[in-house]
mmCIF file of the C-alpha atoms, coordinates in Angstrom:
data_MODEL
# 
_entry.id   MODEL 
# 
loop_
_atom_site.group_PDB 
_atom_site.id 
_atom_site.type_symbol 
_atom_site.label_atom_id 
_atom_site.label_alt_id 
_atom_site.label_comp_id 
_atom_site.label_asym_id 
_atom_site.label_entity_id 
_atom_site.label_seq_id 
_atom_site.pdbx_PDB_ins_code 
_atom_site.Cartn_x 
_atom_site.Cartn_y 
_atom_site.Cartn_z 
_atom_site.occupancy 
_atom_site.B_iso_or_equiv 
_atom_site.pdbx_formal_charge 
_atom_site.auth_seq_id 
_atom_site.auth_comp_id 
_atom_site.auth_asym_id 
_atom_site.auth_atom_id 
_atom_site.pdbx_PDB_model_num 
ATOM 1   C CA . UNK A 1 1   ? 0.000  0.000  0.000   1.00 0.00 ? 1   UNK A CA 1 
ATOM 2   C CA . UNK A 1 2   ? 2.599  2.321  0.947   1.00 0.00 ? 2   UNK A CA 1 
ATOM 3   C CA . UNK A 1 3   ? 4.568  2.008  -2.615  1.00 0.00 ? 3   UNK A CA 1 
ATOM 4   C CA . UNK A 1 4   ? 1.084  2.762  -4.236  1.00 0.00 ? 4   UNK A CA 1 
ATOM 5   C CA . UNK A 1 5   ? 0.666  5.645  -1.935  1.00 0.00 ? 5   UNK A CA 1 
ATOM 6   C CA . UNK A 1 6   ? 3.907  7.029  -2.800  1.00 0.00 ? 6   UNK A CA 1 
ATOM 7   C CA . UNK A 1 7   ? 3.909  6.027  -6.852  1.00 0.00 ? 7   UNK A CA 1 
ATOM 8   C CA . UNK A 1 8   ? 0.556  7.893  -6.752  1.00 0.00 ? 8   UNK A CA 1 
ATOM 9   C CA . UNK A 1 9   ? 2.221  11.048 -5.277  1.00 0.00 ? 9   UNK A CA 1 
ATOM 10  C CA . UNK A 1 10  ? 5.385  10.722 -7.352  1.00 0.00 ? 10  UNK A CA 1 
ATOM 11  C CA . UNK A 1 11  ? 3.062  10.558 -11.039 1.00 0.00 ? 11  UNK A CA 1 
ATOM 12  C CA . UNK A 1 12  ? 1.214  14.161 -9.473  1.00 0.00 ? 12  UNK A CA 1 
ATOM 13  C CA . UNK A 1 13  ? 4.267  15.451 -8.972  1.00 0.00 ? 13  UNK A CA 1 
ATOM 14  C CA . UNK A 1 14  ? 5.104  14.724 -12.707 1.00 0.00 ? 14  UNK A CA 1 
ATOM 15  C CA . UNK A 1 15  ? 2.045  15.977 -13.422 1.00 0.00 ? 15  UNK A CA 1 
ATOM 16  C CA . UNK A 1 16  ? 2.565  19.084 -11.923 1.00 0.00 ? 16  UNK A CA 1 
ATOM 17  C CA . UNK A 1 17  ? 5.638  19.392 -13.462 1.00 0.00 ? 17  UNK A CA 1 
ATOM 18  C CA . UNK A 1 18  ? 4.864  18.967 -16.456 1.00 0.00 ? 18  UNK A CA 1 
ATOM 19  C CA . UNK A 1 19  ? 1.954  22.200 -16.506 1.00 0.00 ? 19  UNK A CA 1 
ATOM 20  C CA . UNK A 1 20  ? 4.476  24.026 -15.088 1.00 0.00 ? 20  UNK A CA 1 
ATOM 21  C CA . UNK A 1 21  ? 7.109  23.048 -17.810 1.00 0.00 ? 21  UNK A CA 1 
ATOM 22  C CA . UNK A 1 22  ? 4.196  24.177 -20.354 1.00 0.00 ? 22  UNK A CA 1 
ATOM 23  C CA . UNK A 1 23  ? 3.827  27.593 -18.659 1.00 0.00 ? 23  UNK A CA 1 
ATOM 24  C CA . UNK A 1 24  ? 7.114  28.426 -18.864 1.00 0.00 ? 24  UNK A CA 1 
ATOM 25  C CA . UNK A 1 25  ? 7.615  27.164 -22.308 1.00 0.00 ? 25  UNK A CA 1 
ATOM 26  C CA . UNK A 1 26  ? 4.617  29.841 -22.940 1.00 0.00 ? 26  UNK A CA 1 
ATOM 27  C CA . UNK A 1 27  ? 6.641  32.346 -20.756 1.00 0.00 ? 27  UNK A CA 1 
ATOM 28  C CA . UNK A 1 28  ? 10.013 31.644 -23.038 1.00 0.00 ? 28  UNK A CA 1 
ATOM 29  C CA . UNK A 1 29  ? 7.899  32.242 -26.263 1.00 0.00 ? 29  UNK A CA 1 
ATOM 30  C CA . UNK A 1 30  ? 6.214  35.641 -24.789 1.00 0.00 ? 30  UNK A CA 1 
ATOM 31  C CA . UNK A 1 31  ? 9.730  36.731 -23.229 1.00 0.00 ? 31  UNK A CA 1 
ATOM 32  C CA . UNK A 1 32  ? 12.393 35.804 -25.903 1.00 0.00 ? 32  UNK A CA 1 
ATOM 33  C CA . UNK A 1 33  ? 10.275 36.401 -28.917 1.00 0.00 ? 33  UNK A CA 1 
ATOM 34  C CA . UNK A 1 34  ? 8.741  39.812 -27.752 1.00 0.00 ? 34  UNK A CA 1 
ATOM 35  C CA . UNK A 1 35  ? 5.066  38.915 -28.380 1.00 0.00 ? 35  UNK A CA 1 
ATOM 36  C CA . UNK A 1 36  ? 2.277  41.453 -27.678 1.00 0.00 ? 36  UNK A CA 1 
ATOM 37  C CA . UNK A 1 37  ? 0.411  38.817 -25.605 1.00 0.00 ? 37  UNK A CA 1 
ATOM 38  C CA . UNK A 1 38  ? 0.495  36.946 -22.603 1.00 0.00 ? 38  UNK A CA 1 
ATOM 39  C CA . UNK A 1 39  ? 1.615  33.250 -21.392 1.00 0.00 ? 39  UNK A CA 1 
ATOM 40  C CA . UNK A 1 40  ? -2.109 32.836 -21.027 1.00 0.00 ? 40  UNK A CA 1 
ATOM 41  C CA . UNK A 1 41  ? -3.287 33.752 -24.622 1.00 0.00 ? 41  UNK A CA 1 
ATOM 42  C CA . UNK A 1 42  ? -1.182 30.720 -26.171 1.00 0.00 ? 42  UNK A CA 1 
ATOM 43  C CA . UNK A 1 43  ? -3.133 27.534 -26.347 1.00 0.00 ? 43  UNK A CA 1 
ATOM 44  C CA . UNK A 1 44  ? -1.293 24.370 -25.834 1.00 0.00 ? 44  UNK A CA 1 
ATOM 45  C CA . UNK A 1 45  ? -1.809 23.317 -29.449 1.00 0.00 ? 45  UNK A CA 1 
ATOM 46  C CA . UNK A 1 46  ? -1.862 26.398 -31.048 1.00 0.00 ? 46  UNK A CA 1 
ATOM 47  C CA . UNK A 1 47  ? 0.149  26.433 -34.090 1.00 0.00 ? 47  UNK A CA 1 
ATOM 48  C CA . UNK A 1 48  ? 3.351  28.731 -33.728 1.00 0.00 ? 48  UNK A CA 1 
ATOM 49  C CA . UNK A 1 49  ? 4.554  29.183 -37.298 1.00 0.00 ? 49  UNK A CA 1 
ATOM 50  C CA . UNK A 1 50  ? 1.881  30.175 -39.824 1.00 0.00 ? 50  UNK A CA 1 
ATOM 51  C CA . UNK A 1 51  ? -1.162 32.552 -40.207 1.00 0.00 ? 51  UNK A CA 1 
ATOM 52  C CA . UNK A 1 52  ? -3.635 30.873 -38.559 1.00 0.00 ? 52  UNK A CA 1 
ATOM 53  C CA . UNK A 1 53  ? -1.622 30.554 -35.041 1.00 0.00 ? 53  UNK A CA 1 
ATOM 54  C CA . UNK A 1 54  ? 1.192  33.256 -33.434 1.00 0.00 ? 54  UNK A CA 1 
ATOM 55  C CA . UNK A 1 55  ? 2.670  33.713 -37.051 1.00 0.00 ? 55  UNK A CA 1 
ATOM 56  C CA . UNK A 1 56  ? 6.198  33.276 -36.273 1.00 0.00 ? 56  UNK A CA 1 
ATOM 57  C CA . UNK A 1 57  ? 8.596  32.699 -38.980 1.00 0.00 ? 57  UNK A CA 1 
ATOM 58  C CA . UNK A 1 58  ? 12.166 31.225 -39.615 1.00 0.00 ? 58  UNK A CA 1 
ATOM 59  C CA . UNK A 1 59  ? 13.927 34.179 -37.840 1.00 0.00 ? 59  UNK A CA 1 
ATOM 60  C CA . UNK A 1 60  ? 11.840 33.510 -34.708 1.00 0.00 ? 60  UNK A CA 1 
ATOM 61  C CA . UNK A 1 61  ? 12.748 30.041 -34.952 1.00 0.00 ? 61  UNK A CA 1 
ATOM 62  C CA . UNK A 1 62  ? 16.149 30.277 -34.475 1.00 0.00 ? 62  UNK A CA 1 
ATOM 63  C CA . UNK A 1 63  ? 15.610 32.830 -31.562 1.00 0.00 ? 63  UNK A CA 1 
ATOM 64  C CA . UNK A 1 64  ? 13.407 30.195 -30.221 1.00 0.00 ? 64  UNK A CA 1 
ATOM 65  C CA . UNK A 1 65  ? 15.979 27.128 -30.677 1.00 0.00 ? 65  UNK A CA 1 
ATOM 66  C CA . UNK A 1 66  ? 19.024 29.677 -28.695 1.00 0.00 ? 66  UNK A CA 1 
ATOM 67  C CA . UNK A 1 67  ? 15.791 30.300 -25.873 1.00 0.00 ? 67  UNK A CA 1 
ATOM 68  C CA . UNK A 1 68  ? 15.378 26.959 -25.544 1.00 0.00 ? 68  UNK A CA 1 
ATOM 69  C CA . UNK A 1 69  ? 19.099 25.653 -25.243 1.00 0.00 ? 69  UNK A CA 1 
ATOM 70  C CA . UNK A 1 70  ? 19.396 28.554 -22.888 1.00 0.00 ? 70  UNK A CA 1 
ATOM 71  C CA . UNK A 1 71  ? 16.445 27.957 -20.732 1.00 0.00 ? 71  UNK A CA 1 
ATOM 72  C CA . UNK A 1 72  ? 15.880 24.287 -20.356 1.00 0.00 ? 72  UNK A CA 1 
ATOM 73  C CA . UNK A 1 73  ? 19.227 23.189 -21.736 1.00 0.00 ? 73  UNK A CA 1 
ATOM 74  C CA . UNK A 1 74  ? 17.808 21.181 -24.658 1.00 0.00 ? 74  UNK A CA 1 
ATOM 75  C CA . UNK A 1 75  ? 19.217 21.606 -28.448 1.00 0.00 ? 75  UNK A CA 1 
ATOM 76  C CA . UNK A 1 76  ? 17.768 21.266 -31.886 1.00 0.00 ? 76  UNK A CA 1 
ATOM 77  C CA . UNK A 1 77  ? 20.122 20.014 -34.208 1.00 0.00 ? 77  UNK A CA 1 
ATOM 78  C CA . UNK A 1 78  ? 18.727 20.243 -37.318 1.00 0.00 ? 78  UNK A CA 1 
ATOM 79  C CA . UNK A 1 79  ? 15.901 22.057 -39.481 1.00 0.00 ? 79  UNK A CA 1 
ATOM 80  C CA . UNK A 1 80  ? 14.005 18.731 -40.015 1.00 0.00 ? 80  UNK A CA 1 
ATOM 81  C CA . UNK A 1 81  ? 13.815 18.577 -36.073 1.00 0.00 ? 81  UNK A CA 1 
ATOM 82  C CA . UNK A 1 82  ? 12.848 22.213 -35.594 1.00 0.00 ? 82  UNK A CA 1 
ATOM 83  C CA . UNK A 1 83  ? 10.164 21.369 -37.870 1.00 0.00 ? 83  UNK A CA 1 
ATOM 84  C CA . UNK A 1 84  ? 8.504  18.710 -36.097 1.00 0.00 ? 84  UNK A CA 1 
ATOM 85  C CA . UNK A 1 85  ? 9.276  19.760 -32.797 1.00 0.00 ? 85  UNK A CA 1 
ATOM 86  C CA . UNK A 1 86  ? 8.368  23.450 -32.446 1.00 0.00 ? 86  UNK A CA 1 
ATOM 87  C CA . UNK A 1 87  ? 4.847  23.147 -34.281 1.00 0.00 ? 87  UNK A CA 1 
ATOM 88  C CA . UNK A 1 88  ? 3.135  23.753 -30.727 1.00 0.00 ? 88  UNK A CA 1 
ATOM 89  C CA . UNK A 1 89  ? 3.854  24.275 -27.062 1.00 0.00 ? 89  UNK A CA 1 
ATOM 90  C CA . UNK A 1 90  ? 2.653  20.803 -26.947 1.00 0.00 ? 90  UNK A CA 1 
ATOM 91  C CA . UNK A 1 91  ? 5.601  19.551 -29.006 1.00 0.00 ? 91  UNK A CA 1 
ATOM 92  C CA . UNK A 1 92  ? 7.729  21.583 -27.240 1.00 0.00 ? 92  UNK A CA 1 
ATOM 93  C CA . UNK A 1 93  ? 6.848  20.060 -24.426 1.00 0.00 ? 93  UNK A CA 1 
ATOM 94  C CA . UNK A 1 94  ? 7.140  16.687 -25.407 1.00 0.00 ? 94  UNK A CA 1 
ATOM 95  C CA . UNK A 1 95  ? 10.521 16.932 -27.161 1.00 0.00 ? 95  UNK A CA 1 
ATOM 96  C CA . UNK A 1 96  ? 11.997 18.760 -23.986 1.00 0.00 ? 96  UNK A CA 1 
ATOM 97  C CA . UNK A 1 97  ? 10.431 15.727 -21.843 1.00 0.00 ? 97  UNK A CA 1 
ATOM 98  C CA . UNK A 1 98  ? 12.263 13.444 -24.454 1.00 0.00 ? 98  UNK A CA 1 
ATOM 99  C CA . UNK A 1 99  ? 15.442 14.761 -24.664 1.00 0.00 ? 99  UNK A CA 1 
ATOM 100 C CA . UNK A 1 100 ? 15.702 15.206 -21.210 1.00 0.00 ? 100 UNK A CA 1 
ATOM 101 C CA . UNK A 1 101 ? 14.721 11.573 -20.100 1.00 0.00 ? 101 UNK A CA 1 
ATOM 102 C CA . UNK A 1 102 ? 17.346 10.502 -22.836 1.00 0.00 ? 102 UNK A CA 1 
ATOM 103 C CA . UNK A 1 103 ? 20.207 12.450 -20.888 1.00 0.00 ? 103 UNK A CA 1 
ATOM 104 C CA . UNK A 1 104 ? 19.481 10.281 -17.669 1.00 0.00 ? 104 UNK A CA 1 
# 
């Protein structure tokens, strides 16, 4: 029972976490990139790049790739990898989670 107990606390944590991790993925974005809006305004799957989401474009993609190595200590090494990975806070999130669990 106890191991349960503390398994159940341990996944909250990581839940916890990992809304935190997407709020201050949305604070990097707002921050870094100068955006006239707030953490709050960007929906988790919102589309970053593109008219019909923030409209960034290639220059803020490499400002976002240096604000993410600085911030959370996670590269992109390559165009083809920036593409799939910084669609969406979402898959920000994810390929943060990913390259981090790879490092341990």
């Amino acid at each position: 029972m106890f191991d349960q107990t503390r398994d159940l606390r341990q996944n909250r944590g990581s839940l916890m976490a990992e809304s935190d991790l997407r709020a201050r993925i949305k604070e990097m974005l707002v921050k870094n990139l100068m955006l006239q809006i707030t953490p709050d305004q960007i929906g988790d799957d919102l589309p970053l790049f593109g008219s019909n989401g923030l409209g960034l474009d290639s220059i803020d993609a490499l400002e976002l790739v240096v604000s993410m190595e600085k911030t959370f200590g996670v590269g992109v090494p390559s165009s083809e990898v920036a593409g799939e990975a910084l669609r969406t806070v979402n898959t920000i999130h994810d390929y943060i989670l990913e390259k981090r669990s790879a490092v341990v």
